[in-house]
Amino acid sequence: MKIERSIRNDHIARIEGKAGIFVKIGEEISAKINVTEGPRFFEVITKGRRYDDAVAICPRICSFCSIPHKLTPIEAVENALKIEVSERVKKLREILYLGNMVESHILHLLLFAIPDYLGYPDAFSMTKDHPELMKIGLEIKNFGVFIQELIGSREIHPENAVVGGFGRIPEIKHFYKIGEMAKNILQNATAIVEFFTEYEYPSYVNLARNHLAINPYNGYGVYGEEIKTTDDLTFHVSLYKEHIKENVESYSFAKRGEYKGKPFMVGALSRLVHNNKFINGTAKDLLSEYKKFLTPENPFANNFSQAIEIVHFIEKIKEFAEEIKIRKEEIVKPTEKSGAGCAVTEAPRGLLIYEVEIKDGLIEYMNIITPTAMFLPMMEIDIKNMAKGLWEEGYKDTDLIGKKVEMVMRAYDPCISCSVHVIKL
Amino acid sequence: MDNIYSLYKCRVLRVYDLTDDVKLFLFRFENPDIAESWTFIPGQFVQLDIPGLGEVPISICSSPMRKGFFELCIKKIGRVTDKIHELKPGDFVGVRGPYGNGFPITEFEDNDLLLIAAGIGMAPLRSVFMYALDNRWKFGNITVINSAKFGKTLLFKKELEAMRDMAEAENIRIIQTVTRDPDWPGRVGRAQEHIKYANTKPEDAYVCVCGPPQIYNDVFQTLIKNSYDPRRIYVTLERRMKCGVGKCGHCIAGSSTFLKYICVDGPVFGYYDIISTPGLI
Amino acid sequence: MSLKIGVHGLTSCYGCQLKMASVKEIINIARNFDIKYWYMISSKGEIEHVDIAFVEGSVTTKEDERELKIIRENADILVAVGSCAIHGGVQGILFGEEYEKAFKEVYGDKKIEYEAEISHPIKNFVEVDYNLPGCPPEEDEIIYYLATFALGSYPEEKDYPVCSECRRNGYPCVLIEKNDCCLGPLTVAGCNARCLKYGISCIGCRGALEEIAWFDSLAKTFKEKNMGEEYVKSRMEIFGKQYEKMEEMLKKVFENED
Amino acid sequence: MRYVKITNEKIYDFLERLKNYGKLYAPVKISDKFYDRKEIEDVREIAFEYIRTLMPAKKYFVSPTEKMFEIDIEKGEYKETLENIEPFVIFGMHACEIVGLRILDGVYLDKYPDIYYKRKRDAGIIVGLSCLPDEYCFCNLTRTDFVDVGFDLFLHELPDGYLVRVGSPNGHKIVDENTDLFEEVDKNDIDAFRAFEEKRQEMFKWEGSFDNMRYILELTMEDEVWDEEVEKCFGCGNCTNTCPTCRCYDVQDIPDIDGKKAKRIRFWDSCQFRGHGLVAGGHNFRGTKRDRFLNRYICKNAYFYGLGTSYCVGCGNCTYFCPANIDYLKNLMKIRSMTEVKNG
Ligand SMILES: Cc1cc2nc3c(=O)[nH]c(=O)nc-3n(C[C@H](O)[C@H](O)[C@H](O)COP(=O)(O)OP(=O)(O)OC[C@H]3O[C@@H](n4cnc5c(N)ncnc54)[C@H](O)[C@@H]3O)c2cc1C
Ligand code: SF4
Ligand code: SF4
Ligand code: SF4
């Protein structure tokens, strides 16, 4: 007699956005991720609008990474209209971006991932037994929020960042405070890294894979213009269409990325795999101490990588905040009215690409490729392997398999809202 | 200097249901000194506070002669009043006041008194009525016309009903009338239709009117047709209010030649104020 | 006894929930309320009867609609949270034909198992008791709403424009000074004029004031400042597309007296 | 009245010394077109040339938002939150605004004195400054172009300094404690003062009296000349918020998340907002935009018995700061059909 089971969860908790998974086990094992969240067509919405209005719309794609969805299109527009902003503005943007990175990572770890590791349904119930963990996590979060509110006007949908600079540049005294705060929370961040080194990765999901990450401008960061791959290719972002393809499957509103016809991975792990040599300071020490946790073939290493990044970025923010020189600055107005441009950055969840074409100040064409859309097929494979591994090991409890499968998903930190915005290439 | 916005703690002593959405509350100040010394003029109001939700102006509906206690009759209609309706005996609220000018009650003395109320308008007028009963010898004939849409929404229906027969002997006439209730056994029709049945002598009666703004014009016309002296007609008005003491500006009403704070210059106004000032009602 | 609450997201950026989850008092919220379901945060719980359900996001699929109805049936009070839920959100710009076109453009003729539709505010499907505006809502308002519910009462919704807060804070008016296309006069206050603090003109993210958003008056002023119809319209519709009288009001201004 | 003089060389010393009497607030340029009062660290920042500030000086006496009580909900106790108010000095108030403040006094310090206001009023020292009108000013019509009381010192510009009028015991004290800064007024100064006043009168754009405006207004409230203006209005409340005599406020209780404590705050409200006249049950005493629009004209032109003026002090703020370009004075003149004189 054939034994067949299926696991179906139409609404996975603790991820950002709405998706379901459908895993079939038995002789044939298959896994599907159904993105059920409705499509929102950001590329169409922004079409025909003024470029500054368009970049105000883009962050609404996703709240967790609304800063990347603001700063990346801004950069694309600036590239298109040949706007050159000052070093100061670039630095401020980077601080802002990293502030978001820290907040996004810690929220994801604290609210979504860690409860899995400790066996709680959510962070609230976890708080009762682990108040300290929650406290240090929230302190890190507040640090990220402070930065984003200061520079971006708020942590979700920052309106202060605009094409050509900032509406208002904050006063210097606040940056001293950033430095102060960074110093105080560094050990919190180290504790989070150490938390993840107490667990071993499930081996079922070991699989060699292609990682794509940015080739950062200077040091380990989020800005750059080239993309690196595991098979040693480096290409300029403007050529992204030649290398990254997006498809549609009937069971999902999201687009699905492919590199050379194959699934691939992006995100914190991919960044560390490619760029770990640029990591310095406390994060470097931690990384060399816990080297064995940085395994390119296992997605669970992504949570560990996020924790390492938190440490690194806190130090980086501190460094930037200490060296920044504040001066009033006008918003740079474009001299050209039309043009085309591309930009790529490293959002918390991985590569984020924006391409725009502007004519007479209006958006003619916009294309957005989000990290979640890129790694979705890879995630499906890992989910399948997890289910398969457990099943073959003799676990028949679908609840347990379901939980583990969700854990794989949360390791990726998918952002469903991001993935569902799309227009065809 | 005292803070005019400070509230005195008051305890709810009793709660009576008057209609489905109107309750009568009996209060006493916690502080015995205040309870003893506190007094007011009929027609004045207090600011009643539910801590954490806010204050509402409410007319006092008992007689100032009942020292130490006062009654408020409150319709459940919004955020604060909803909560007031949940109060039980023993609960506390904050109260400050009394505010407003009140009816010129000493001027009323030695004259007849005609009280015309529609709906919740009975609340302030009951205070005048109770005061007149407490000082019966000071007044001539008294008529109360209490009107509402339905029998079940008539305020103080039972109270007034109970005293009706006894009252007649005392030259007090009580007329209760409804406009839309086919099952009501008593009088029907709008308040003004019953003015002619009043026992008051038009030439020396004072008239107090309170009800929704729409009724005023009809009532005024009927009164004047029946030879009541327009100079002796008073109404009490209502407006949004936050302070009760002429600061917050919400109750400012009238026109550029007669601009008044309903809370300190009113809520009681004379007939001529009303008809000569657009925007007052 | 603490109130039972549920938090739910339809189609959106999840920012309102993120904001709710990241308010400084989140631990106190968890302590003072009985959170029955909140998928974004917790894997426990199914939709069940709650005193108050907070719903973020707009309805863009049949599935959204079905869920929303279940939420409504199980909640005594339903609060629409954020611009998507209240006005359809930025995704609400695609309305009618524009939507059909966009869908085709994106998914081609491919069939998707789930049915998608125009982004609707949730009031189009169920009765909404209160609106908690914002994109995302402000921390103090989230707390205020919850706290008034906890007191057994309900919040007073703001009924005046962003300009009031801009002025109370003494930020220079960018509409007067720089002739910027500021939508503050139309937009529900409550953000404490956050953008004007930075000299960035209001984009209307909190949504237009119900019935007293004078798109026509504002457009008239914009027109006098030499802004074209296309631009004024495209900016006003970002958060105001589904405001019933907007187009009509704009037409009146731009068609007249040319 | 006592008159003294201060020369231009000493004016910044004087401003510096004013800080000894409290925190110094004075107008500074805050953006391309606007001025506002801010706390002054460097007295050279002060913008003597300013004509009007974005927020009227009332903000120092009735804060845009202020806490009134801390409430213990469970115990039903109210703790008033009267912060300790430090003395402060407002430098550079023009005559119209000082009258405006006196109008506020009439409202806040009447039979029911408002302690929050009173405390700030007692702590504030007011130093007036003469001004020349721009095209928005019409304080000559409202007869508020000169004040006799309501300030501690009043500085009138002279070619080489300022003629100082001393208006209160506090003013005398400041002069007496800083005699090294002041000198006697001589005949040249008086001539210069006279010349300044004359020039100032010349510069006003409108002439005539405003006294009968309230009657004319009352008679034209139904007039259709208003319709077009109402149509233009956003209902944004900038006019009332920037008016030195508008004083409406709203009160709200903000409970804590655990429902145990609350704070009662009050904040500026405006009759241009729909909620201003809305009462429970849904009736609105100012239900249309027209009602609300006219309400301001009515209110501002009503007679303020306390001072024998109207509530409008002719500062022109409401016009200057109206984003819809609604001209308050022109509208009044229109219904009055008074012709434009000089400089028109
Ligand atoms: C002088 C005066 C006497 C009154 N006497 C009585 C009375 O005896 N019995 C009675 O039931 N009602 C009376 N009212 C009306 C009563 O004040 C309102 O029904 C009450 O304020 C509604 O408050 P709410 O919070 O329940 O309603 P909401 O609509 O939620 O009101 C919110 C806030 O608006 C203000 N507000 C709303 N409506 C009014 C209003 N009509 N008057 C003043 N402020 C208002 C209050 O500050 C209130 O807190 C009187 C009003 C006035 C002005
Ligand atoms: S800047 Fe915008 S929000 Fe502020 S007052 Fe001007 S129009 Fe209103
Ligand atoms: S400032 Fe102008 S537009 Fe705004 S409410 Fe006043 S009159 Fe109307
Ligand atoms: S109404 Fe206008 S001119 Fe008159 S005092 Fe107020 S702001 Fe000044």
PDB file of N, CA, C and O in Angstrom, chain D residues 153-189:
ATOM      1  N   LEU D 153       8.730  97.221  27.924  1.00  0.00           N
ATOM      2  CA  LEU D 153       9.477  98.251  27.217  1.00  0.00           C
ATOM      3  C   LEU D 153       9.006  98.235  25.772  1.00  0.00           C
ATOM      4  O   LEU D 153       8.601  97.186  25.265  1.00  0.00           O
ATOM      5  N   PHE D 154       9.074  99.403  25.123  1.00  0.00           N
ATOM      6  CA  PHE D 154       8.722  99.431  23.702  1.00  0.00           C
ATOM      7  C   PHE D 154       9.768 100.248  22.968  1.00  0.00           C
ATOM      8  O   PHE D 154      10.015 101.394  23.307  1.00  0.00           O
ATOM      9  N   LEU D 155      10.402  99.649  21.983  1.00  0.00           N
ATOM     10  CA  LEU D 155      11.488 100.306  21.266  1.00  0.00           C
ATOM     11  C   LEU D 155      10.993 100.898  19.947  1.00  0.00           C
ATOM     12  O   LEU D 155      10.418 100.177  19.125  1.00  0.00           O
ATOM     13  N   HIS D 156      11.231 102.212  19.780  1.00  0.00           N
ATOM     14  CA  HIS D 156      10.861 102.847  18.515  1.00  0.00           C
ATOM     15  C   HIS D 156      12.123 103.189  17.751  1.00  0.00           C
ATOM     16  O   HIS D 156      13.014 103.850  18.278  1.00  0.00           O
ATOM     17  N   GLU D 157      12.151 102.753  16.525  1.00  0.00           N
ATOM     18  CA  GLU D 157      13.352 102.927  15.722  1.00  0.00           C
ATOM     19  C   GLU D 157      13.676 104.408  15.479  1.00  0.00           C
ATOM     20  O   GLU D 157      12.803 105.206  15.156  1.00  0.00           O
ATOM     21  N   LEU D 158      14.937 104.768  15.677  1.00  0.00           N
ATOM     22  CA  LEU D 158      15.453 106.097  15.341  1.00  0.00           C
ATOM     23  C   LEU D 158      16.621 105.875  14.390  1.00  0.00           C
ATOM     24  O   LEU D 158      17.125 104.761  14.293  1.00  0.00           O
ATOM     25  N   PRO D 159      17.077 106.898  13.741  1.00  0.00           N
ATOM     26  CA  PRO D 159      18.193 106.673  12.812  1.00  0.00           C
ATOM     27  C   PRO D 159      19.425 106.104  13.514  1.00  0.00           C
ATOM     28  O   PRO D 159      20.144 105.290  12.947  1.00  0.00           O
ATOM     29  N   ASP D 160      19.662 106.515  14.753  1.00  0.00           N
ATOM     30  CA  ASP D 160      20.888 106.080  15.422  1.00  0.00           C
ATOM     31  C   ASP D 160      20.621 105.217  16.640  1.00  0.00           C
ATOM     32  O   ASP D 160      21.472 105.033  17.497  1.00  0.00           O
ATOM     33  N   GLY D 161      19.431 104.743  16.777  1.00  0.00           N
ATOM     34  CA  GLY D 161      19.145 103.917  17.947  1.00  0.00           C
ATOM     35  C   GLY D 161      17.651 103.744  18.116  1.00  0.00           C
ATOM     36  O   GLY D 161      16.921 103.692  17.121  1.00  0.00           O
ATOM     37  N   TYR D 162      17.217 103.652  19.365  1.00  0.00           N
ATOM     38  CA  TYR D 162      15.803 103.435  19.635  1.00  0.00           C
ATOM     39  C   TYR D 162      15.323 104.336  20.750  1.00  0.00           C
ATOM     40  O   TYR D 162      16.012 104.508  21.763  1.00  0.00           O
ATOM     41  N   LEU D 163      14.145 104.866  20.555  1.00  0.00           N
ATOM     42  CA  LEU D 163      13.488 105.562  21.630  1.00  0.00           C
ATOM     43  C   LEU D 163      12.717 104.500  22.408  1.00  0.00           C
ATOM     44  O   LEU D 163      11.986 103.700  21.806  1.00  0.00           O
ATOM     45  N   VAL D 164      12.914 104.500  23.720  1.00  0.00           N
ATOM     46  CA  VAL D 164      12.320 103.417  24.503  1.00  0.00           C
ATOM     47  C   VAL D 164      11.231 103.964  25.390  1.00  0.00           C
ATOM     48  O   VAL D 164      11.452 104.892  26.177  1.00  0.00           O
ATOM     49  N   ARG D 165      10.036 103.389  25.231  1.00  0.00           N
ATOM     50  CA  ARG D 165       8.950 103.741  26.155  1.00  0.00           C
ATOM     51  C   ARG D 165       8.933 102.695  27.265  1.00  0.00           C
ATOM     52  O   ARG D 165       9.062 101.494  26.992  1.00  0.00           O
ATOM     53  N   VAL D 166       8.778 103.180  28.490  1.00  0.00           N
ATOM     54  CA  VAL D 166       8.784 102.262  29.624  1.00  0.00           C
ATOM     55  C   VAL D 166       7.344 102.082  30.073  1.00  0.00           C
ATOM     56  O   VAL D 166       6.676 103.053  30.425  1.00  0.00           O
ATOM     57  N   GLY D 167       6.872 100.848  30.032  1.00  0.00           N
ATOM     58  CA  GLY D 167       5.435 100.645  30.193  1.00  0.00           C
ATOM     59  C   GLY D 167       5.001  99.921  31.440  1.00  0.00           C
ATOM     60  O   GLY D 167       3.807  99.673  31.614  1.00  0.00           O
ATOM     61  N   SER D 168       5.939  99.534  32.305  1.00  0.00           N
ATOM     62  CA  SER D 168       5.511  98.762  33.478  1.00  0.00           C
ATOM     63  C   SER D 168       6.593  98.831  34.538  1.00  0.00           C
ATOM     64  O   SER D 168       7.731  99.206  34.242  1.00  0.00           O
ATOM     65  N   PRO D 169       6.274  98.484  35.755  1.00  0.00           N
ATOM     66  CA  PRO D 169       7.303  98.451  36.802  1.00  0.00           C
ATOM     67  C   PRO D 169       8.482  97.580  36.399  1.00  0.00           C
ATOM     68  O   PRO D 169       9.636  97.946  36.620  1.00  0.00           O
ATOM     69  N   ASN D 170       8.204  96.461  35.754  1.00  0.00           N
ATOM     70  CA  ASN D 170       9.309  95.621  35.293  1.00  0.00           C
ATOM     71  C   ASN D 170      10.187  96.356  34.287  1.00  0.00           C
ATOM     72  O   ASN D 170      11.400  96.227  34.286  1.00  0.00           O
ATOM     73  N   GLY D 171       9.538  97.138  33.449  1.00  0.00           N
ATOM     74  CA  GLY D 171      10.269  97.918  32.470  1.00  0.00           C
ATOM     75  C   GLY D 171      11.178  98.926  33.159  1.00  0.00           C
ATOM     76  O   GLY D 171      12.358  99.062  32.824  1.00  0.00           O
ATOM     77  N   HIS D 172      10.615  99.620  34.148  1.00  0.00           N
ATOM     78  CA  HIS D 172      11.424 100.571  34.909  1.00  0.00           C
ATOM     79  C   HIS D 172      12.619  99.870  35.535  1.00  0.00           C
ATOM     80  O   HIS D 172      13.732 100.371  35.531  1.00  0.00           O
ATOM     81  N   LYS D 173      12.360  98.716  36.085  1.00  0.00           N
ATOM     82  CA  LYS D 173      13.421  97.983  36.766  1.00  0.00           C
ATOM     83  C   LYS D 173      14.556  97.673  35.788  1.00  0.00           C
ATOM     84  O   LYS D 173      15.735  97.845  36.119  1.00  0.00           O
ATOM     85  N   ILE D 174      14.185  97.218  34.587  1.00  0.00           N
ATOM     86  CA  ILE D 174      15.227  96.885  33.608  1.00  0.00           C
ATOM     87  C   ILE D 174      16.042  98.129  33.281  1.00  0.00           C
ATOM     88  O   ILE D 174      17.269  98.084  33.228  1.00  0.00           O
ATOM     89  N   VAL D 175      15.368  99.249  33.091  1.00  0.00           N
ATOM     90  CA  VAL D 175      16.090 100.489  32.764  1.00  0.00           C
ATOM     91  C   VAL D 175      16.990 100.884  33.940  1.00  0.00           C
ATOM     92  O   VAL D 175      18.168 101.179  33.768  1.00  0.00           O
ATOM     93  N   ASP D 176      16.441 100.825  35.144  1.00  0.00           N
ATOM     94  CA  ASP D 176      17.206 101.243  36.310  1.00  0.00           C
ATOM     95  C   ASP D 176      18.409 100.348  36.571  1.00  0.00           C
ATOM     96  O   ASP D 176      19.445 100.812  37.045  1.00  0.00           O
ATOM     97  N   GLU D 177      18.276  99.117  36.267  1.00  0.00           N
ATOM     98  CA  GLU D 177      19.384  98.197  36.528  1.00  0.00           C
ATOM     99  C   GLU D 177      20.450  98.226  35.436  1.00  0.00           C
ATOM    100  O   GLU D 177      21.478  97.579  35.558  1.00  0.00           O
ATOM    101  N   ASN D 178      20.159  98.935  34.353  1.00  0.00           N
ATOM    102  CA  ASN D 178      21.117  98.972  33.243  1.00  0.00           C
ATOM    103  C   ASN D 178      21.321 100.401  32.772  1.00  0.00           C
ATOM    104  O   ASN D 178      21.352 100.667  31.568  1.00  0.00           O
ATOM    105  N   THR D 179      21.481 101.303  33.714  1.00  0.00           N
ATOM    106  CA  THR D 179      21.543 102.714  33.337  1.00  0.00           C
ATOM    107  C   THR D 179      22.679 103.005  32.363  1.00  0.00           C
ATOM    108  O   THR D 179      22.594 103.931  31.566  1.00  0.00           O
ATOM    109  N   ASP D 180      23.727 102.184  32.417  1.00  0.00           N
ATOM    110  CA  ASP D 180      24.845 102.414  31.497  1.00  0.00           C
ATOM    111  C   ASP D 180      24.444 102.254  30.026  1.00  0.00           C
ATOM    112  O   ASP D 180      25.145 102.717  29.127  1.00  0.00           O
ATOM    113  N   LEU D 181      23.347 101.595  29.772  1.00  0.00           N
ATOM    114  CA  LEU D 181      22.940 101.374  28.379  1.00  0.00           C
ATOM    115  C   LEU D 181      22.070 102.495  27.840  1.00  0.00           C
ATOM    116  O   LEU D 181      21.930 102.655  26.632  1.00  0.00           O
ATOM    117  N   PHE D 182      21.440 103.217  28.731  1.00  0.00           N
ATOM    118  CA  PHE D 182      20.425 104.176  28.274  1.00  0.00           C
ATOM    119  C   PHE D 182      20.883 105.611  28.449  1.00  0.00           C
ATOM    120  O   PHE D 182      21.732 105.916  29.277  1.00  0.00           O
ATOM    121  N   GLU D 183      20.288 106.488  27.650  1.00  0.00           N
ATOM    122  CA  GLU D 183      20.553 107.904  27.832  1.00  0.00           C
ATOM    123  C   GLU D 183      19.243 108.664  27.718  1.00  0.00           C
ATOM    124  O   GLU D 183      18.196 108.099  27.405  1.00  0.00           O
ATOM    125  N   GLU D 184      19.339 109.972  27.971  1.00  0.00           N
ATOM    126  CA  GLU D 184      18.124 110.784  27.913  1.00  0.00           C
ATOM    127  C   GLU D 184      17.706 110.999  26.461  1.00  0.00           C
ATOM    128  O   GLU D 184      18.532 110.979  25.547  1.00  0.00           O
ATOM    129  N   VAL D 185      16.455 111.263  26.264  1.00  0.00           N
ATOM    130  CA  VAL D 185      15.935 111.552  24.923  1.00  0.00           C
ATOM    131  C   VAL D 185      16.132 113.045  24.657  1.00  0.00           C
ATOM    132  O   VAL D 185      15.785 113.870  25.502  1.00  0.00           O
ATOM    133  N   ASP D 186      16.681 113.402  23.504  1.00  0.00           N
ATOM    134  CA  ASP D 186      16.799 114.833  23.232  1.00  0.00           C
ATOM    135  C   ASP D 186      15.877 115.256  22.089  1.00  0.00           C
ATOM    136  O   ASP D 186      15.122 114.442  21.548  1.00  0.00           O
ATOM    137  N   LYS D 187      15.965 116.530  21.727  1.00  0.00           N
ATOM    138  CA  LYS D 187      14.999 117.062  20.770  1.00  0.00           C
ATOM    139  C   LYS D 187      15.109 116.374  19.403  1.00  0.00           C
ATOM    140  O   LYS D 187      14.108 116.068  18.763  1.00  0.00           O
ATOM    141  N   ASN D 188      16.317 116.081  18.990  1.00  0.00           N
ATOM    142  CA  ASN D 188      16.514 115.383  17.723  1.00  0.00           C
ATOM    143  C   ASN D 188      15.784 114.052  17.694  1.00  0.00           C
ATOM    144  O   ASN D 188      15.204 113.651  16.689  1.00  0.00           O
ATOM    145  N   ASP D 189      15.870 113.387  18.808  1.00  0.00           N
ATOM    146  CA  ASP D 189      15.223 112.077  18.894  1.00  0.00           C
ATOM    147  C   ASP D 189      13.713 112.211  18.736  1.00  0.00           C
ATOM    148  O   ASP D 189      13.064 111.418  18.061  1.00  0.00           O
TER     149      ASP D 189
END
